Amino acid sequence: MAKTKRTLLAALLLSALSLLAGCSTVPVTGPDSQAPLRRYEEVVKIPPGQPPMLLMNDPMEGFNRGTYRFNYYFDKYLFLPVVKGYAFIMPDYAEQRVSNFYDNIYEIGTFTNSLLQFKLKKTGITAARFVVNSTVGIAGLWDPATSWGLLRQEEDFGQTLGHYGVGTGAYVVLPVAGPSNIRDTAGLVVDAVAFNAIDPLNFDHNEPYEVPFNIMYAVDKRKRIPFRYHGTGSPFEYELVRMLNTQFRQFEVED
C-alpha cells in the first residue's frame, strides 16, 4: 500500500511535468515578474461576436491561482536549483543516456494507450522502438530506433479518455505538478497504477530503488522543459498557460 501511494504521488508530479512541457511554447521573454493584479476578463473587453480565447472552464480559479503561486516558489527555490546542480555535475553525454532510459521504459504507457485507442500504427511503432532500444540500444540507454525512422510516439490515459469522448472537466492546477484538468488528472493516476501493476523494473523485489527512480525521472523531465513560471513577460500568464495547456491537450487527443 505504501509503495502504491509513493508511486501515485510521484506520478502526479512527473506526469504533470509533461503537461508543463505542453506549455513550453510560452516564450521566455524576461526575468521573473509579479503575479497579475487583475484578471484578463477584468481588463480586456472582448468585442461582441468574438470568442474569448483566454477564458476557459475554471470554477476553481481561486484555488488554482493560489496553487500556481505555490508552484512558482517551489520551482524557483527547490526544483530548479536541484535540476541545475544535476546538470552541472552530470556530463551531457551521461544526461542523454538517462533521458533515453526513461523515454524507453515509459514506452509501455504509450503502447498500452495506443492499443486501447486502436491506433495500430502507433502501437506497432512503439513496440518496435521498445524492442530495438531495449536490445540494440542496451536497456534503452541509446536510441537507435529514432535513427532508423521509428519516431517516438506519446499517448496517455487522459488522451484515451478524450479519444472516447470524455470531456476535460474543470481546469485544475495540481500542487507541485502544474496545469491539468479533471479528466487528465484521472488519466495520470490510471497510468501510474498501470505502470505499478506491470512493474517493468521489478520494484516488488527492488523496492529501495523505486523512490530514487522516480526522483531521478522528475529531475530529468524538468531539465528538458524550458518553461519558467512568470517568465513569459505577460501580465496574463495564468490565463495564457491555461489556454495553451487546454489547446495542447486537445491537439494531442485529436492527433
Short mmCIF file of C-alpha atoms in Angstrom, two decimals:
data_model
loop_
_atom_site.label_atom_id
_atom_site.label_comp_id
_atom_site.label_asym_id
_atom_site.label_seq_id
_atom_site.Cartn_x
_atom_site.Cartn_y
_atom_site.Cartn_z
CA MET A 1 0.00 0.00 0.00
CA ALA A 2 2.80 2.39 0.94
CA LYS A 3 4.53 1.58 -2.30
CA THR A 4 1.40 2.37 -4.28
CA LYS A 5 1.00 5.72 -2.56
CA ARG A 6 4.60 6.67 -3.32
CA THR A 7 4.14 5.71 -6.95
CA LEU A 8 0.95 7.72 -7.29
CA LEU A 9 2.47 10.82 -5.73
CA ALA A 10 5.50 10.57 -7.95
CA ALA A 11 3.30 10.06 -10.97
CA LEU A 12 1.25 13.13 -10.13
CA LEU A 13 4.44 15.14 -10.17
CA LEU A 14 6.03 13.57 -13.16
CA SER A 15 3.04 13.35 -15.41
CA ALA A 16 2.14 16.96 -14.89
CA LEU A 17 5.67 17.86 -15.87
CA SER A 18 4.64 16.51 -19.20
CA LEU A 19 1.70 18.87 -19.11
CA LEU A 20 4.06 21.71 -18.37
CA ALA A 21 6.02 20.59 -21.39
CA GLY A 22 2.90 21.27 -23.35
CA CYS A 23 3.17 24.86 -22.22
CA SER A 24 6.85 25.10 -23.10
CA THR A 25 5.95 27.01 -26.24
CA VAL A 26 5.37 30.02 -23.99
CA PRO A 27 8.26 32.36 -24.82
CA VAL A 28 10.75 33.19 -22.09
CA THR A 29 10.99 36.94 -22.61
CA GLY A 30 12.22 38.39 -19.36
CA PRO A 31 13.05 38.00 -15.70
CA ASP A 32 10.56 36.89 -13.10
CA SER A 33 7.54 39.10 -12.86
CA GLN A 34 4.89 39.56 -10.23
CA ALA A 35 1.56 37.83 -10.47
CA PRO A 36 -1.08 39.96 -12.23
CA LEU A 37 -3.07 42.28 -10.04
CA ARG A 38 -6.12 41.99 -12.27
CA ARG A 39 -7.58 39.16 -14.25
CA TYR A 40 -7.77 39.11 -18.03
CA GLU A 41 -11.53 39.47 -18.20
CA GLU A 42 -11.40 42.48 -15.84
CA VAL A 43 -9.08 44.40 -18.15
CA VAL A 44 -9.75 43.23 -21.70
CA LYS A 45 -13.14 43.97 -23.19
CA ILE A 46 -13.97 41.29 -25.73
CA PRO A 47 -15.84 42.61 -28.80
CA PRO A 48 -19.29 41.09 -29.31
CA GLY A 49 -19.21 38.00 -31.51
CA GLN A 50 -15.55 37.19 -30.87
CA PRO A 51 -14.66 34.10 -28.80
CA PRO A 52 -12.82 34.85 -25.51
CA MET A 53 -9.69 32.83 -26.34
CA LEU A 54 -8.11 33.08 -22.89
CA LEU A 55 -11.26 32.22 -20.94
CA MET A 56 -11.74 28.57 -20.02
CA ASN A 57 -13.89 26.46 -17.71
CA ASP A 58 -12.19 27.30 -14.41
CA PRO A 59 -14.66 27.12 -11.50
CA MET A 60 -11.78 26.54 -9.02
CA GLU A 61 -9.86 29.60 -10.15
CA GLY A 62 -9.18 30.90 -6.64
CA PHE A 63 -7.60 27.61 -5.56
CA ASN A 64 -5.82 27.27 -8.89
CA ARG A 65 -4.25 30.71 -8.72
CA GLY A 66 -3.00 30.04 -5.20
CA THR A 67 -1.54 26.73 -6.32
CA TYR A 68 0.06 28.41 -9.31
CA ARG A 69 1.88 30.81 -6.98
CA PHE A 70 2.96 27.95 -4.74
CA ASN A 71 4.30 26.08 -7.74
CA TYR A 72 6.24 29.16 -8.79
CA TYR A 73 8.07 29.29 -5.45
CA PHE A 74 8.56 25.52 -5.34
CA ASP A 75 10.02 25.55 -8.83
CA LYS A 76 12.26 28.55 -8.26
CA TYR A 77 13.68 27.76 -4.84
CA LEU A 78 13.75 23.94 -4.80
CA PHE A 79 13.15 22.18 -8.09
CA LEU A 80 15.23 24.30 -10.45
CA PRO A 81 18.26 24.51 -8.11
CA VAL A 82 18.26 20.70 -7.92
CA VAL A 83 17.99 20.48 -11.71
CA LYS A 84 20.83 22.97 -12.18
CA GLY A 85 23.00 21.02 -9.75
CA TYR A 86 22.29 17.83 -11.63
CA ALA A 87 23.14 19.45 -14.97
CA PHE A 88 26.35 20.89 -13.50
CA ILE A 89 27.54 17.54 -12.14
CA MET A 90 26.47 15.22 -14.95
CA PRO A 91 28.30 15.23 -18.29
CA ASP A 92 25.97 15.95 -21.18
CA TYR A 93 26.64 12.50 -22.61
CA ALA A 94 25.52 10.81 -19.39
CA GLU A 95 22.45 13.06 -19.17
CA GLN A 96 21.37 11.90 -22.61
CA ARG A 97 21.72 8.24 -21.57
CA VAL A 98 19.48 8.90 -18.56
CA SER A 99 16.87 10.64 -20.72
CA ASN A 100 16.91 7.79 -23.22
CA PHE A 101 16.46 5.22 -20.48
CA TYR A 102 13.35 6.93 -19.09
CA ASP A 103 11.88 7.53 -22.54
CA ASN A 104 12.28 3.84 -23.26
CA ILE A 105 10.78 2.49 -20.05
CA TYR A 106 7.74 4.75 -20.38
CA GLU A 107 7.08 3.49 -23.91
CA ILE A 108 4.97 0.93 -22.06
CA GLY A 109 2.32 3.54 -21.29
CA THR A 110 2.25 4.78 -24.86
CA PHE A 111 1.97 1.21 -26.15
CA THR A 112 -0.94 0.41 -23.82
CA ASN A 113 -2.89 3.57 -24.58
CA SER A 114 -2.27 3.38 -28.32
CA LEU A 115 -3.66 -0.14 -28.24
CA LEU A 116 -6.68 0.94 -26.18
CA GLN A 117 -7.45 3.53 -28.86
CA PHE A 118 -6.85 1.01 -31.67
CA LYS A 119 -4.14 3.24 -33.11
CA LEU A 120 -2.40 0.24 -34.58
CA LYS A 121 0.36 2.13 -36.41
CA LYS A 122 1.40 3.93 -33.21
CA THR A 123 1.15 0.67 -31.31
CA GLY A 124 3.44 -1.09 -33.79
CA ILE A 125 5.98 1.74 -33.90
CA THR A 126 6.10 1.94 -30.11
CA ALA A 127 6.52 -1.82 -29.76
CA ALA A 128 9.31 -1.82 -32.34
CA ARG A 129 11.04 1.12 -30.64
CA PHE A 130 10.92 -0.63 -27.28
CA VAL A 131 12.38 -3.87 -28.65
CA VAL A 132 15.12 -2.14 -30.64
CA ASN A 133 16.16 0.29 -27.92
CA SER A 134 15.98 -2.33 -25.16
CA THR A 135 18.30 -4.68 -27.09
CA VAL A 136 20.46 -2.84 -29.61
CA GLY A 137 20.22 0.30 -27.50
CA ILE A 138 21.28 -1.62 -24.36
CA ALA A 139 18.34 -1.23 -21.95
CA GLY A 140 17.28 1.97 -23.64
CA LEU A 141 20.45 3.92 -22.88
CA TRP A 142 20.82 4.63 -26.59
CA ASP A 143 18.08 5.35 -29.11
CA PRO A 144 18.94 3.68 -32.43
CA ALA A 145 15.21 3.35 -33.21
CA THR A 146 14.88 7.07 -33.97
CA SER A 147 17.77 6.99 -36.43
CA TRP A 148 16.06 4.01 -38.08
CA GLY A 149 12.94 6.09 -38.69
CA LEU A 150 10.91 4.82 -35.74
CA LEU A 151 9.98 8.17 -34.22
CA ARG A 152 8.78 8.39 -30.63
CA GLN A 153 5.00 8.48 -30.09
CA GLU A 154 3.20 9.75 -26.99
CA GLU A 155 -0.14 8.59 -25.62
CA ASP A 156 -1.56 8.55 -22.10
CA PHE A 157 -4.82 7.55 -20.48
CA GLY A 158 -6.11 11.12 -20.45
CA GLN A 159 -5.82 11.05 -24.23
CA THR A 160 -7.52 7.66 -24.28
CA LEU A 161 -10.46 9.06 -22.32
CA GLY A 162 -10.61 12.04 -24.67
CA HIS A 163 -10.47 9.73 -27.66
CA TYR A 164 -13.69 8.09 -26.45
CA GLY A 165 -15.42 11.41 -25.91
CA VAL A 166 -14.82 12.09 -22.24
CA GLY A 167 -14.75 15.84 -21.68
CA THR A 168 -11.93 17.63 -19.92
CA GLY A 169 -13.96 18.72 -16.93
CA ALA A 170 -12.81 21.73 -14.97
CA TYR A 171 -9.34 23.16 -15.30
CA VAL A 172 -7.18 22.43 -12.28
CA VAL A 173 -3.65 23.36 -11.22
CA LEU A 174 -2.11 20.49 -9.28
CA PRO A 175 0.18 21.29 -6.34
CA VAL A 176 3.80 20.99 -7.45
CA ALA A 177 2.71 19.30 -10.65
CA GLY A 178 1.07 22.08 -12.62
CA PRO A 179 -1.76 22.63 -15.11
CA SER A 180 -4.22 19.85 -15.79
CA ASN A 181 -7.93 19.14 -15.78
CA ILE A 182 -10.21 16.62 -14.12
CA ARG A 183 -10.03 14.11 -16.99
CA ASP A 184 -6.25 14.22 -17.37
CA THR A 185 -5.70 14.05 -13.61
CA ALA A 186 -7.75 10.85 -13.51
CA GLY A 187 -5.81 9.63 -16.52
CA LEU A 188 -2.41 10.12 -14.99
CA VAL A 189 -3.50 8.26 -11.86
CA VAL A 190 -4.62 5.34 -14.01
CA ASP A 191 -1.33 5.41 -15.92
CA ALA A 192 0.56 5.32 -12.61
CA VAL A 193 -1.48 2.42 -11.32
CA ALA A 194 -0.97 0.52 -14.58
CA PHE A 195 2.79 1.13 -14.57
CA ASN A 196 2.93 -0.01 -10.96
CA ALA A 197 0.95 -3.15 -11.79
CA ILE A 198 3.15 -4.03 -14.79
CA ASP A 199 6.24 -3.24 -12.71
CA PRO A 200 8.73 -3.47 -15.61
CA LEU A 201 11.73 -2.89 -13.34
CA ASN A 202 10.57 -5.40 -10.73
CA PHE A 203 10.34 -2.91 -7.89
CA ASP A 204 8.42 -5.53 -5.92
CA HIS A 205 11.81 -7.10 -5.28
CA ASN A 206 13.89 -3.93 -5.61
CA GLU A 207 11.86 -1.51 -3.52
CA PRO A 208 14.82 0.63 -2.32
CA TYR A 209 15.36 1.75 -5.94
CA GLU A 210 11.80 2.90 -6.55
CA VAL A 211 11.95 6.33 -4.93
CA PRO A 212 15.36 7.22 -6.45
CA PHE A 213 14.00 6.10 -9.82
CA ASN A 214 11.03 8.50 -9.54
CA ILE A 215 13.10 11.40 -8.22
CA MET A 216 15.65 10.98 -10.98
CA TYR A 217 12.89 10.90 -13.56
CA ALA A 218 11.41 14.12 -12.19
CA VAL A 219 14.78 15.87 -12.38
CA ASP A 220 15.45 14.61 -15.90
CA LYS A 221 11.98 15.61 -17.06
CA ARG A 222 12.20 19.12 -15.59
CA LYS A 223 15.63 19.60 -17.14
CA ARG A 224 14.10 19.09 -20.57
CA ILE A 225 11.28 21.61 -20.09
CA PRO A 226 12.20 25.25 -20.85
CA PHE A 227 9.06 26.70 -19.25
CA ARG A 228 9.65 29.06 -16.30
CA TYR A 229 6.88 30.43 -14.08
CA HIS A 230 6.36 34.18 -14.53
CA GLY A 231 8.89 34.15 -17.32
CA THR A 232 6.55 34.97 -20.19
CA GLY A 233 6.51 38.72 -19.70
CA SER A 234 2.72 38.62 -19.91
CA PRO A 235 0.51 40.13 -17.18
CA PHE A 236 -1.96 37.35 -18.01
CA GLU A 237 0.38 34.40 -17.76
CA TYR A 238 -2.08 32.33 -15.72
CA GLU A 239 -4.73 32.68 -18.42
CA LEU A 240 -2.15 32.11 -21.16
CA VAL A 241 -0.85 28.87 -19.61
CA ARG A 242 -4.41 27.71 -19.01
CA MET A 243 -5.34 28.31 -22.64
CA LEU A 244 -2.16 26.76 -24.07
CA ASN A 245 -2.40 23.68 -21.87
CA THR A 246 -6.05 23.16 -22.81
CA GLN A 247 -5.41 23.56 -26.52
CA PHE A 248 -2.28 21.42 -26.43
CA ARG A 249 -4.12 18.57 -24.76
CA GLN A 250 -6.96 18.89 -27.24
CA PHE A 251 -4.43 18.66 -30.07
CA GLU A 252 -2.90 15.55 -28.50
CA VAL A 253 -6.32 13.91 -28.18
CA GLU A 254 -7.16 14.62 -31.83
CA ASP A 255 -3.73 13.51 -33.10
#
